[in-house]
Amino acid sequence: MVSTKLAVFMAIGSAISMVAAAPIWNVGENGSRLLNQDVCNTPECIATAESFLGYMNPNADPCDDFTEFTCGAFYEKTVVDANTTSVNFQTIMSSRNKIIIREIADAALGKAPKPAPGDKAAESNLRKLHNMYASCMNVDAIQTAGQQPLTKQVQSILSLIPDTPAIDKAALAKTMAQLIKLGAPIFYNISVRQQLYSPHYSSIQGIQGGLTLPITSYNQSLTDAADLVPDIAQQFQKVLGVTVPSATNGATPEAKPTVGQEWITAAQDVIAFETLLADVIDRKTRPSLDPELPMFNNPITVEELSNATPSIDWPLLLSELLPVDVKYDRPLSVQSPEFLPALETLLSSTPVKTLRNYFAWRIISAQKERLNTAAIPGHERWEVCNEVVAKNLPDIVGHYFVERTLPESDQTIFRTTLQSIISSYGEGFPTLNWIDQTTLEGALKKLHAMGLVVGQSAESPNGASSESVEEYYSGYDVDVSDYFGNLNKKSVWAVEKSFATVNEPYVQKNILQLSPTVVNAMYKATTNHIYAFAGIMQSPMFHASNPEYVNFAGLGGVAGHEIGHGFDSDGKKFDSTGNFTNWWTPETDKKFIEKAQCFSEQYSNYTVKGPDGMDLHLDGPNTLAENIADNVGVKYAFRAWQSRLKADPTGKKYKNFKLPGLEKYTPEQLFFISHGKVWCSKETPEYSATLINVDNHSLNKFRVLGSLQNSVEFAEAFKCAPRTRMNPEKKCSLW
């Protein structure tokens, strides 16, 4: 929940987002054309200006602490707590987007879209969407069903692997396949993915299955997890056993039931087995890492898999996942082949009963929240159901979200913005004195080959087409009265649909990997494409009525960042077609590494106060790729915008008019103020500590400070004296 004190900012953002959908160009209150020296006093311009002034602390020195200058009032007025651990542009935009998603998905509100007469595809899509949402909102039906849906699911899994003296490899293979289909993969998550070394083709890939118990680090043992036994045992009994009232408290609703020894033993089995499993998981390639990295792509034949782990019938496992008419005779790509013999040792030495308990636990832990209708602190049930439909029917939700929020004219503006930034990159690369001609040619080739997907997927399905969306989901039916079943069917449907394409060329360059409503953008190295989700193409990141210095600093800066990922410490390993290959000369590669080290050292010196009041240092090496993208992104977004301003200084072609209350700032200063504003963020000390430990991005404050301390253009815009905090003598520079 966003704090009440922040509501004014959200209201301003909403006011901006609800103006006319068509682009509003340089037009003033009386309909006259606004030039760059003019002050815009339309309601839209006033709202934009107020959003700046409501965040800023104009008394702060921008050359000392630019984030305090741009975000000081935001810091003072924003409240974070245990329920709201962080407030930033993503949380604010997500809150606004939630309202739109709810209106689209909840037919009971009376604001949902309606299909045109005779539009069978739209009828089908909306029926599935509204049925899915209604099944999630039907708390009474979920509570009436109780644990039975999960109980039947667990019993179905256990029926596949009987409790025999020795493990049956066919039974184990069938069980693993079913767990994969149900979204609870074990040992290896087998899926269809793009090939790393031949990105135009698909392959079957195996990634180590993750652990289920709460641990703080993959380098720690689970042997101290004994205190988890009571909770796990209670969940086993809740799903598979009969609740026994406490002898002291009777059968009152508040009483905790007495847990049977059978379930205590099952819980102990789970903890003991997962402790051993954690010991054999390759720590260097934990499952959370990007599966596109080479360590995850080790070719191995089915025969080699069978020899390494004879306890698993690999041919049968694959046949259970593949459609009957699809054969696969190529090597698989797996993470950490050395994991296989260790896994075999574990499987062959573990009692079948323990494995059965662990398989049951995998399903319980993966699906128990589907039956949880209790209120989540800070969230209402409709917010949970929003996430359910956005995750399970992303293209249907996205189709109508884009219709409401992102007209084609806005998409055209963004495409133009991105192309300007790409051109700016192209002008800057040849001026670099550390890159040789061979590597420069490769960089420019990759830059100009970059693709862009705006708003929603353009294929498989084409999100803009109801017919394409309807065809894509044609094999998936939604029952308005069966929430649990809907989610299980969706998981199985998605896996089966994916495996049906394993022998087809990989042509999915234009497919978003997440819901279009997500407040994010991403770059995918194996397709060399940028994906701008509709969810982020809203105010304050972007609006058609904004001056260009606002849009180029906001969404343009994000676009510049994503372009930069093509040339960061990870993206540089892929060429213009998405091939994992080294197109760098050794000399230039060495210089890249040397210059990148400057960023690692710079960001490692930043500190924040932790929960105990002690300084916590950012992890410069872990955040290196993102820091490089931040720095190069704002650099070339600024240069692209400035190039357009210089080409049209009066504003006859491009709009850079003034905003009321901000007249004293130059357009260049307003660009950087806009950039700082969109990254205003406040976190609890606990959440900051968590982000430092697990996130590969720097904290938002330092994403701004770091990139602008390295910016010559920023220092010039604010006339920061040399060796001031925001204009240090040593600056890191790469691209």
XYZ file of C-alpha atoms in Angstrom:
735
model
C 0.000 0.000 0.000
C 1.317 3.432 -0.913
C 1.263 5.854 1.998
C -1.440 8.524 2.288
C 1.215 11.209 2.215
C 2.218 10.020 -1.224
C -1.316 10.153 -2.600
C -0.812 13.659 -3.954
C 1.988 12.414 -6.186
C -0.133 9.546 -7.457
C -3.013 11.919 -8.094
C -0.745 14.117 -10.167
C 0.439 11.097 -12.124
C -3.156 9.994 -12.668
C -4.112 13.428 -13.893
C -1.377 13.271 -16.470
C -2.312 9.763 -17.548
C -5.960 10.602 -18.121
C -5.481 13.396 -20.649
C -6.496 12.864 -24.258
C -4.854 9.852 -25.837
C -3.806 11.630 -29.029
C -0.428 13.445 -28.917
C -0.655 17.039 -27.732
C 1.982 19.004 -29.595
C 3.129 22.595 -29.086
C -0.328 24.055 -28.483
C -1.130 26.582 -25.763
C -4.362 27.463 -23.979
C -5.604 29.616 -26.860
C -4.676 27.070 -29.507
C -1.528 28.912 -30.584
C 1.710 27.043 -31.184
C 4.119 27.056 -28.234
C 7.752 27.764 -28.990
C 10.668 26.933 -26.733
C 10.711 30.321 -24.993
C 7.013 30.052 -24.155
C 5.574 28.805 -20.863
C 2.891 26.157 -21.246
C -0.073 26.713 -18.911
C -2.403 23.967 -20.100
C -3.796 21.637 -17.404
C -1.440 18.917 -18.627
C 1.627 21.163 -18.333
C 0.559 22.404 -14.907
C 0.174 18.811 -13.691
C 3.610 17.887 -15.056
C 5.200 20.919 -13.408
C 3.516 20.158 -10.095
C 4.871 16.624 -10.204
C 8.393 18.087 -10.413
C 7.876 20.702 -7.712
C 6.193 18.187 -5.421
C 9.310 16.009 -5.415
C 12.101 18.612 -5.347
C 14.020 20.331 -2.568
C 15.103 23.490 -4.413
C 17.142 24.618 -1.406
C 19.557 21.712 -1.810
C 22.727 22.182 -3.839
C 22.480 20.086 -7.026
C 26.281 19.991 -7.196
C 26.483 18.438 -3.725
C 23.648 15.887 -3.619
C 21.582 15.826 -6.759
C 19.169 13.219 -5.435
C 18.304 15.471 -2.480
C 17.775 18.338 -4.932
C 15.392 16.337 -7.158
C 13.798 14.083 -4.522
C 14.103 15.895 -1.182
C 10.378 16.565 -0.732
C 9.619 13.020 -1.867
C 11.950 11.634 0.808
C 10.330 13.785 3.489
C 6.717 13.005 2.635
C 7.002 9.332 1.713
C 6.398 6.745 4.424
C 7.807 3.221 4.229
C 7.154 0.456 6.732
C 6.943 -3.310 7.108
C 4.045 -3.491 4.626
C 5.397 -0.885 2.217
C 9.113 -1.602 2.155
C 9.814 0.522 -0.913
C 8.158 3.365 -2.809
C 9.470 4.370 -6.232
C 8.272 5.011 -9.756
C 7.684 1.295 -10.302
C 5.479 0.889 -7.236
C 3.574 4.084 -8.025
C 3.027 3.170 -11.672
C 2.147 -0.403 -10.734
C -0.503 0.867 -8.306
C -2.072 2.934 -11.066
C -1.838 0.104 -13.571
C -3.552 -2.228 -11.094
C -6.697 -0.101 -11.258
C -6.762 -0.417 -15.044
C -6.176 -4.179 -14.951
C -8.975 -4.603 -12.435
C -11.414 -2.643 -14.581
C -10.518 -4.835 -17.561
C -10.635 -8.174 -15.744
C -13.492 -7.752 -13.249
C -16.731 -7.925 -15.219
C -18.698 -7.261 -12.021
C -17.428 -3.660 -11.910
C -19.206 -2.817 -15.146
C -16.130 -1.188 -16.691
C -14.774 -4.182 -18.575
C -14.400 -4.055 -22.363
C -17.167 -5.621 -24.420
C -16.696 -7.476 -27.696
C -18.111 -5.967 -30.837
C -21.211 -7.756 -32.170
C -20.141 -10.925 -33.950
C -16.521 -10.735 -32.768
C -16.186 -14.367 -31.704
C -12.458 -14.085 -30.957
C -12.954 -11.195 -28.548
C -15.878 -13.025 -26.933
C -13.688 -16.069 -26.302
C -10.782 -14.020 -24.957
C -12.924 -11.972 -22.592
C -14.795 -15.035 -21.381
C -11.535 -16.705 -20.382
C -10.246 -13.541 -18.736
C -13.411 -12.817 -16.784
C -13.863 -16.461 -15.777
C -10.282 -16.668 -14.512
C -10.669 -13.473 -12.503
C -14.069 -14.474 -11.128
C -12.788 -17.908 -10.084
C -10.002 -16.201 -8.151
C -12.372 -13.716 -6.508
C -14.820 -16.457 -5.485
C -13.390 -16.865 -1.995
C -16.471 -18.750 -0.778
C -15.999 -21.492 -3.381
C -12.282 -21.762 -2.617
C -12.961 -22.056 1.107
C -15.742 -24.582 0.552
C -13.403 -26.794 -1.476
C -10.836 -26.525 1.302
C -7.726 -28.654 0.941
C -9.377 -31.259 -1.293
C -8.008 -29.978 -4.634
C -4.455 -30.008 -3.297
C -4.974 -33.338 -1.532
C -6.107 -34.954 -4.793
C -3.154 -33.426 -6.631
C -0.631 -34.771 -4.129
C -2.285 -38.195 -4.107
C -2.132 -38.236 -7.896
C 1.619 -37.600 -7.780
C 2.184 -40.246 -5.123
C 0.250 -42.794 -7.172
C 2.943 -42.504 -9.863
C 5.729 -43.699 -7.585
C 4.730 -46.625 -5.333
C 6.528 -47.251 -2.052
C 8.749 -50.123 -3.202
C 12.053 -51.330 -1.680
C 14.067 -49.940 -4.600
C 13.390 -46.921 -6.753
C 11.662 -47.595 -10.078
C 13.355 -45.466 -12.740
C 10.248 -45.375 -14.939
C 8.110 -44.256 -12.013
C 10.654 -41.579 -11.130
C 10.709 -40.307 -14.717
C 6.914 -40.056 -14.877
C 6.821 -38.275 -11.530
C 9.480 -35.771 -12.597
C 7.608 -35.068 -15.837
C 4.346 -34.447 -14.018
C 6.025 -32.153 -11.506
C 7.512 -30.160 -14.380
C 4.085 -29.803 -15.979
C 2.610 -28.622 -12.676
C 5.258 -25.955 -12.170
C 7.097 -27.769 -9.368
C 10.207 -29.137 -11.132
C 12.581 -31.302 -9.166
C 16.326 -31.923 -9.683
C 16.239 -30.542 -13.233
C 13.659 -28.227 -14.755
C 13.427 -29.514 -18.320
C 12.148 -26.884 -20.750
C 12.383 -25.681 -24.344
C 14.637 -22.680 -24.796
C 16.578 -20.831 -27.427
C 19.966 -22.347 -28.219
C 22.876 -20.239 -27.039
C 25.318 -20.969 -29.835
C 22.670 -21.264 -32.565
C 20.017 -18.725 -31.479
C 17.792 -19.361 -34.492
C 16.974 -22.830 -33.158
C 15.361 -24.283 -30.046
C 16.637 -27.036 -27.806
C 15.645 -28.873 -24.653
C 17.463 -27.444 -21.673
C 17.861 -28.694 -18.128
C 18.385 -26.244 -15.278
C 18.936 -27.434 -11.733
C 15.767 -27.405 -9.677
C 15.846 -24.960 -6.786
C 15.452 -25.603 -3.089
C 12.204 -25.021 -1.221
C 13.250 -24.219 2.326
C 14.016 -20.656 3.456
C 17.759 -20.080 3.493
C 19.802 -16.905 3.326
C 22.585 -18.182 1.105
C 23.331 -21.110 -1.191
C 26.655 -21.351 0.599
C 24.998 -22.264 3.886
C 23.951 -25.716 4.993
C 20.359 -26.551 5.780
C 21.302 -28.576 8.847
C 20.061 -25.755 11.080
C 16.560 -26.017 9.596
C 15.161 -28.322 12.295
C 12.998 -25.497 13.603
C 11.029 -25.776 10.341
C 9.758 -29.247 11.244
C 6.563 -28.156 13.067
C 5.346 -25.955 10.216
C 6.113 -28.496 7.473
C 4.562 -31.321 9.496
C 1.425 -29.279 10.055
C 1.146 -28.613 6.319
C 1.531 -32.319 5.569
C -1.213 -33.159 8.040
C -3.437 -30.387 6.709
C -3.246 -31.767 3.176
C -2.890 -35.515 3.669
C -3.937 -36.290 7.214
C -6.830 -35.906 9.642
C -6.698 -32.915 11.955
C -6.425 -34.018 15.590
C -7.692 -31.430 18.122
C -5.253 -30.386 20.819
C -5.711 -32.326 24.052
C -5.524 -29.120 26.094
C -7.460 -26.717 23.925
C -10.133 -28.965 22.500
C -11.528 -28.257 19.069
C -11.808 -24.476 19.279
C -11.086 -22.678 16.003
C -8.060 -20.939 17.509
C -6.458 -24.163 18.713
C -3.452 -25.568 16.930
C -4.064 -29.231 16.129
C -1.842 -31.909 17.522
C 0.419 -33.091 14.708
C 0.737 -36.816 14.200
C 4.146 -38.498 14.344
C 3.716 -39.668 10.742
C 3.793 -36.077 9.538
C 6.643 -35.091 11.831
C 8.638 -37.917 10.264
C 7.654 -36.746 6.773
C 8.845 -33.224 7.606
C 12.126 -34.566 8.925
C 12.547 -36.553 5.701
C 12.027 -33.408 3.630
C 14.593 -31.416 5.586
C 17.152 -34.225 5.606
C 16.805 -34.854 1.869
C 16.936 -31.194 0.902
C 20.000 -30.735 3.107
C 21.751 -33.429 1.076
C 20.408 -32.024 -2.199
C 21.775 -28.591 -1.298
C 25.177 -30.162 -0.769
C 25.311 -31.504 -4.331
C 23.921 -28.443 -6.099
C 26.686 -26.595 -7.874
C 27.096 -23.401 -5.856
C 28.708 -21.554 -8.748
C 25.664 -22.015 -10.966
C 22.732 -21.530 -8.636
C 19.313 -21.754 -10.354
C 18.615 -18.017 -10.003
C 21.321 -17.080 -12.501
C 20.569 -16.271 -16.136
C 20.218 -19.558 -18.054
C 21.601 -17.883 -21.189
C 25.100 -17.875 -19.699
C 27.415 -20.546 -21.122
C 27.665 -22.483 -17.846
C 24.041 -23.478 -18.422
C 24.590 -24.789 -21.937
C 26.561 -28.001 -21.801
C 25.527 -30.388 -24.611
C 24.730 -33.893 -23.434
C 22.993 -36.791 -25.162
C 20.131 -38.784 -23.699
C 22.440 -41.792 -23.559
C 24.999 -39.819 -21.557
C 22.279 -38.631 -19.209
C 21.116 -42.200 -18.707
C 24.646 -43.385 -17.991
C 25.231 -40.586 -15.479
C 21.908 -41.094 -13.671
C 20.616 -44.640 -14.260
C 17.964 -44.100 -11.571
C 16.087 -41.874 -14.050
C 14.582 -43.203 -17.281
C 15.503 -40.195 -19.422
C 13.964 -41.433 -22.711
C 10.675 -41.971 -20.876
C 10.925 -38.590 -19.134
C 11.286 -36.810 -22.471
C 8.508 -38.837 -24.081
C 6.211 -37.808 -21.213
C 6.948 -34.150 -21.991
C 6.907 -34.311 -25.794
C 3.711 -34.650 -27.845
C 3.162 -38.112 -29.297
C 3.978 -36.972 -32.829
C 7.152 -35.049 -31.884
C 10.532 -36.770 -31.683
C 13.727 -35.242 -30.325
C 17.070 -36.830 -31.197
C 19.503 -33.971 -30.540
C 21.643 -33.362 -27.438
C 20.120 -31.482 -24.544
C 21.784 -28.474 -22.925
C 22.184 -28.847 -19.181
C 23.491 -26.839 -16.301
C 26.450 -28.343 -14.453
C 26.829 -31.906 -15.815
C 28.984 -32.660 -12.767
C 25.775 -32.420 -10.739
C 24.481 -35.619 -12.360
C 26.709 -38.294 -10.746
C 26.268 -36.622 -7.353
C 22.509 -36.658 -7.895
C 22.651 -40.358 -8.793
C 24.498 -41.133 -5.575
C 21.837 -39.284 -3.629
C 18.922 -40.974 -5.414
C 20.316 -44.485 -5.168
C 20.968 -44.128 -1.439
C 17.660 -42.511 -0.457
C 14.693 -44.652 0.687
C 11.734 -44.483 -1.675
C 9.502 -43.381 1.192
C 11.696 -40.323 1.717
C 11.502 -39.491 -1.989
C 7.715 -39.829 -1.884
C 7.562 -37.431 1.052
C 9.793 -34.981 -0.774
C 7.750 -35.143 -3.979
C 4.592 -34.532 -1.962
C 6.245 -31.554 -0.317
C 7.271 -30.080 -3.679
C 3.624 -29.959 -4.731
C 2.413 -28.675 -1.369
C 5.019 -25.909 -1.216
C 4.400 -24.889 -4.841
C 0.592 -24.833 -4.705
C -0.485 -24.193 -1.113
C -0.902 -20.442 -1.662
C -3.556 -21.125 -4.295
C -5.873 -22.164 -1.477
C -4.937 -19.292 0.799
C -7.739 -16.728 0.894
C -6.490 -14.934 4.003
C -5.802 -11.241 3.622
C -2.230 -10.326 2.738
C -1.003 -7.334 4.781
C -1.252 -4.227 2.643
C -3.109 -5.984 -0.183
C -6.691 -6.831 -1.060
C -7.980 -9.967 -2.769
C -8.517 -8.180 -6.081
C -4.813 -7.323 -6.195
C -3.964 -11.014 -5.873
C -6.386 -11.828 -8.690
C -4.887 -9.050 -10.808
C -1.538 -10.800 -10.619
C -3.130 -14.155 -11.409
C -4.699 -13.011 -14.678
C -1.660 -10.948 -15.688
C 0.572 -13.990 -15.200
C -1.697 -16.641 -16.706
C -3.449 -14.708 -19.485
C -0.883 -11.978 -20.195
C -1.732 -11.486 -23.847
C -5.458 -11.095 -23.224
C -4.917 -8.630 -20.387
C -2.225 -6.894 -22.424
C -4.440 -6.523 -25.489
C -6.993 -4.453 -23.599
C -4.419 -2.672 -21.433
C -2.655 -1.408 -24.560
C -5.991 -0.390 -26.064
C -6.691 1.781 -23.020
C -3.266 3.224 -22.316
C -0.989 3.157 -25.352
C -2.350 4.496 -28.644
C -0.390 3.850 -31.805
C 0.614 7.516 -31.917
C 2.415 7.154 -28.579
C 4.183 4.043 -29.828
C 5.357 5.999 -32.865
C 6.773 8.746 -30.642
C 8.694 6.186 -28.622
C 10.054 4.445 -31.710
C 11.304 7.809 -32.949
C 12.865 8.501 -29.559
C 14.643 5.153 -29.540
C 15.925 5.595 -33.075
C 17.332 9.000 -32.129
C 19.193 7.427 -29.215
C 20.546 4.612 -31.402
C 21.806 7.255 -33.828
C 23.447 9.049 -30.914
C 25.230 5.844 -29.929
C 26.310 5.419 -33.533
C 27.821 8.890 -33.583
C 29.599 8.365 -30.277
C 31.202 4.964 -30.818
C 33.661 6.093 -33.543
C 34.991 8.853 -31.254
C 36.190 6.376 -28.612
C 39.979 6.147 -28.515
C 40.203 2.755 -26.834
C 38.335 0.628 -29.382
C 40.029 -0.669 -32.531
C 38.482 -0.723 -35.990
C 37.563 -4.421 -35.992
C 35.677 -4.223 -32.704
C 34.137 -0.884 -33.659
C 32.675 -2.398 -36.821
C 31.193 -5.240 -34.774
C 29.713 -2.804 -32.263
C 28.122 -0.643 -34.946
C 26.766 -3.700 -36.744
C 25.177 -4.914 -33.534
C 23.814 -1.472 -32.685
C 22.067 -0.988 -36.007
C 20.700 -4.552 -36.002
C 18.868 -4.054 -32.697
C 15.154 -4.737 -32.862
C 12.363 -3.209 -30.804
C 9.069 -4.578 -29.509
C 6.756 -1.902 -28.128
C 3.866 -2.463 -25.751
C 3.013 -6.115 -26.342
C 4.105 -9.175 -28.301
C 3.991 -8.916 -32.072
C 3.896 -12.681 -32.697
C 2.902 -15.933 -30.964
C 0.532 -14.235 -30.444
C 0.244 -10.812 -32.022
C -1.214 -9.039 -29.014
C -2.902 -6.387 -31.117
C -5.047 -9.005 -32.878
C -7.957 -10.608 -31.029
C -7.912 -13.432 -33.557
C -4.231 -14.156 -32.993
C -4.679 -14.087 -29.215
C -7.742 -16.352 -29.414
C -5.890 -18.866 -31.578
C -2.913 -18.872 -29.204
C -5.066 -19.728 -26.161
C -7.408 -22.037 -28.089
C -6.284 -25.154 -26.225
C -6.821 -23.685 -22.786
C -10.274 -23.560 -21.189
C -11.157 -21.702 -17.993
C -13.816 -22.895 -15.547
C -15.397 -20.056 -13.592
C -15.963 -22.391 -10.624
C -12.533 -24.084 -10.423
C -9.744 -21.674 -9.488
C -7.249 -24.356 -8.432
C -7.923 -26.408 -11.542
C -7.582 -23.381 -13.811
C -4.039 -22.731 -12.608
C -3.010 -26.369 -12.908
C -4.465 -26.654 -16.410
C -2.648 -23.491 -17.437
C 0.690 -24.823 -16.225
C 0.239 -28.133 -18.052
C -0.998 -26.376 -21.204
C 1.999 -24.033 -21.287
C 4.537 -26.845 -20.930
C 2.880 -28.993 -23.587
C 2.580 -26.051 -25.980
C 6.253 -25.257 -25.525
C 7.464 -28.808 -26.161
C 5.368 -28.993 -29.324
C 7.671 -26.349 -30.877
C 11.010 -27.935 -29.974
C 11.908 -28.867 -33.562
C 10.770 -25.588 -35.078
C 13.099 -22.658 -35.850
C 13.313 -20.163 -33.011
C 11.579 -17.126 -34.467
C 10.272 -15.662 -31.231
C 12.180 -12.391 -31.368
C 9.022 -10.350 -31.042
C 7.581 -12.006 -27.946
C 7.505 -10.407 -24.523
C 8.595 -12.780 -21.790
C 6.292 -11.151 -19.212
C 2.881 -9.514 -19.085
C 2.642 -6.280 -21.118
C 1.344 -4.607 -17.942
C 4.706 -4.968 -16.171
C 6.448 -1.689 -15.331
C 9.733 -2.581 -16.970
C 11.810 -2.769 -20.108
C 14.448 -5.327 -21.004
C 17.163 -6.212 -23.479
C 17.599 -9.832 -24.572
C 21.081 -10.613 -25.814
C 20.132 -13.788 -27.702
C 17.656 -11.904 -29.885
C 19.419 -8.519 -29.829
C 16.029 -6.950 -29.159
C 14.717 -4.341 -26.750
C 11.315 -4.943 -25.168
C 9.395 -1.940 -23.826
C 6.355 -3.132 -21.878
C 3.157 -1.105 -22.044
C 3.170 -0.885 -18.257
C 6.202 1.417 -18.214
C 5.114 3.573 -21.141
C 3.009 5.757 -18.866
C 3.549 8.909 -16.827
C 5.938 9.826 -15.214
C 8.180 7.915 -17.614
C 6.408 9.067 -20.757
C 3.476 11.097 -21.982
C 2.770 12.542 -25.408
C 2.046 16.012 -23.998
C 5.408 16.273 -22.217
C 8.261 18.432 -23.485
C 10.940 16.316 -25.115
C 13.402 16.901 -22.294
C 10.981 15.072 -19.981
C 10.338 12.108 -22.269
C 13.962 11.665 -23.353
C 15.111 11.757 -19.717
C 12.388 9.357 -18.576
C 11.509 6.545 -20.936
C 14.285 7.643 -23.286
C 16.783 7.109 -20.494
C 15.348 3.640 -19.899
C 15.648 2.895 -23.626
C 19.227 4.167 -23.616
C 19.931 1.890 -20.666
C 18.564 -1.151 -22.508
C 20.619 -0.339 -25.603
C 23.627 -0.133 -23.312
C 23.019 -3.692 -22.142
C 24.052 -4.831 -25.595
C 27.537 -3.556 -24.808
C 27.920 -4.156 -21.078
C 30.064 -6.822 -19.416
C 27.511 -9.535 -20.317
C 25.939 -8.247 -23.540
C 29.327 -7.800 -25.213
C 29.596 -11.592 -25.397
C 26.825 -11.776 -28.029
C 26.977 -10.561 -31.623
C 24.457 -8.752 -33.816
C 22.396 -11.897 -34.452
C 22.376 -13.047 -30.828
C 25.136 -15.628 -31.226
C 27.307 -16.254 -28.194
C 30.665 -15.506 -29.785
C 33.737 -13.376 -29.188
C 33.785 -10.536 -31.727
C 36.313 -8.510 -29.743
C 40.046 -8.273 -30.425
C 42.167 -9.207 -27.388
C 43.609 -5.699 -27.135
C 40.227 -3.957 -27.060
C 38.765 -6.554 -24.728
C 41.600 -5.920 -22.275
C 40.939 -2.172 -22.379
C 37.223 -2.779 -21.791
C 37.988 -4.806 -18.670
C 40.362 -2.123 -17.380
C 37.852 0.681 -17.918
C 34.998 -1.368 -16.453
C 37.006 -1.858 -13.262
C 36.613 1.858 -12.586
C 32.832 1.394 -12.270
C 33.230 -1.585 -9.948
C 35.412 0.456 -7.608
C 33.218 3.562 -7.820
C 29.983 1.827 -6.878
C 31.617 -0.332 -4.198
C 32.484 2.881 -2.346
C 28.830 3.926 -1.993
C 27.243 3.131 1.370
C 23.832 3.192 3.037
C 22.820 2.617 6.627
C 21.720 -0.921 7.375
C 19.089 -2.009 9.918
C 21.729 -1.882 12.663
C 22.892 1.608 11.722
C 26.159 0.344 10.262
C 27.324 1.258 6.771
C 26.543 -1.229 4.019
C 28.648 -1.047 0.864
C 27.123 -1.591 -2.554
C 28.491 -4.541 -4.524
C 30.218 -2.931 -7.503
C 31.239 -6.155 -9.287
C 27.753 -7.693 -8.912
C 26.058 -4.554 -10.279
C 28.655 -3.860 -12.975
C 26.537 -4.644 -16.045
C 23.624 -2.526 -14.808
C 25.910 0.340 -13.808
C 27.518 0.399 -17.247
C 24.068 0.475 -18.864
C 22.937 3.292 -16.530
C 25.948 5.432 -17.375
C 25.935 4.944 -21.113
C 22.132 5.139 -21.287
C 21.732 8.606 -19.784
C 24.769 9.826 -21.724
C 23.351 8.996 -25.131
C 19.747 9.818 -24.247
C 20.954 13.317 -23.348
C 23.010 13.638 -26.520
C 20.105 12.456 -28.676
C 17.753 14.985 -27.087
C 20.344 17.784 -27.259
C 20.966 17.074 -30.938
C 17.273 17.581 -31.675
C 17.198 20.754 -29.581
C 20.173 22.226 -31.423
C 18.606 21.337 -34.762
C 15.394 23.132 -33.760
C 16.307 25.832 -31.202
C 13.011 27.703 -31.459
C 10.713 24.700 -31.139
C 9.013 24.792 -34.518
C 9.532 21.055 -34.995
C 10.309 19.558 -31.568
C 8.622 20.701 -28.368
C 10.835 21.942 -25.569
C 8.617 24.666 -24.119
C 8.933 25.793 -20.512
C 6.833 24.523 -17.618
C 5.200 26.856 -15.068
C 7.211 27.324 -11.885
C 10.333 25.874 -13.499
C 11.209 28.789 -15.780
C 14.524 29.493 -14.051
C 15.966 26.157 -15.122
C 17.542 25.625 -18.524
C 16.286 22.816 -20.774
C 19.538 20.941 -20.069
C 19.002 21.243 -16.318
C 15.401 20.104 -16.685
C 16.561 17.033 -18.591
C 18.708 15.949 -15.651
C 16.048 16.939 -13.111
C 13.606 14.738 -15.044
C 16.127 11.913 -15.009
C 16.624 12.206 -11.263
C 12.904 12.485 -10.565
C 11.914 9.193 -12.165
C 14.415 7.375 -9.941
C 13.215 8.918 -6.659
C 12.957 6.003 -4.252
C 12.707 5.347 -0.545
C 13.274 1.990 1.146
C 13.346 0.648 4.659
C 16.890 -0.140 5.877
C 15.974 -3.825 5.915
C 14.831 -3.745 2.305
C 17.917 -1.783 1.238
C 20.081 -4.479 2.805
C 18.141 -7.178 0.964
C 18.511 -5.391 -2.376
C 22.251 -4.997 -1.894
C 22.536 -8.732 -1.256
C 20.324 -10.072 -4.044
C 19.741 -7.416 -6.732
C 22.116 -6.864 -9.639
C 21.008 -3.219 -9.816
C 22.419 -0.519 -7.577
C 19.974 1.217 -5.265
C 18.053 3.856 -7.218
C 19.751 6.772 -5.466
C 23.158 5.589 -6.625
C 21.955 4.801 -10.119
C 21.462 8.557 -10.407
C 24.480 9.741 -8.409
C 26.883 7.315 -10.065
C 25.916 8.067 -13.651
C 25.758 11.857 -13.161
C 29.026 12.075 -11.239
C 30.591 10.602 -14.371
C 28.717 12.974 -16.702
C 30.586 15.940 -18.153
C 27.304 17.238 -19.579
C 25.668 17.249 -16.140
C 28.519 19.242 -14.595
C 28.315 21.744 -17.443
C 24.532 22.086 -17.165
C 24.633 22.945 -13.443
C 28.033 24.681 -13.584
C 29.381 22.417 -10.856
C 32.873 23.458 -9.811
C 35.653 20.890 -10.229
C 36.095 18.483 -7.318
C 32.616 19.113 -5.943
C 30.745 15.945 -4.984
C 28.791 15.814 -8.251
C 31.821 16.764 -10.372
C 34.700 14.623 -9.075
C 38.075 14.783 -10.728
C 38.070 11.051 -11.430
C 35.256 10.003 -13.732
C 34.547 6.546 -15.066
C 33.924 6.347 -18.794
C 33.474 3.435 -21.148
C 31.177 3.916 -24.101
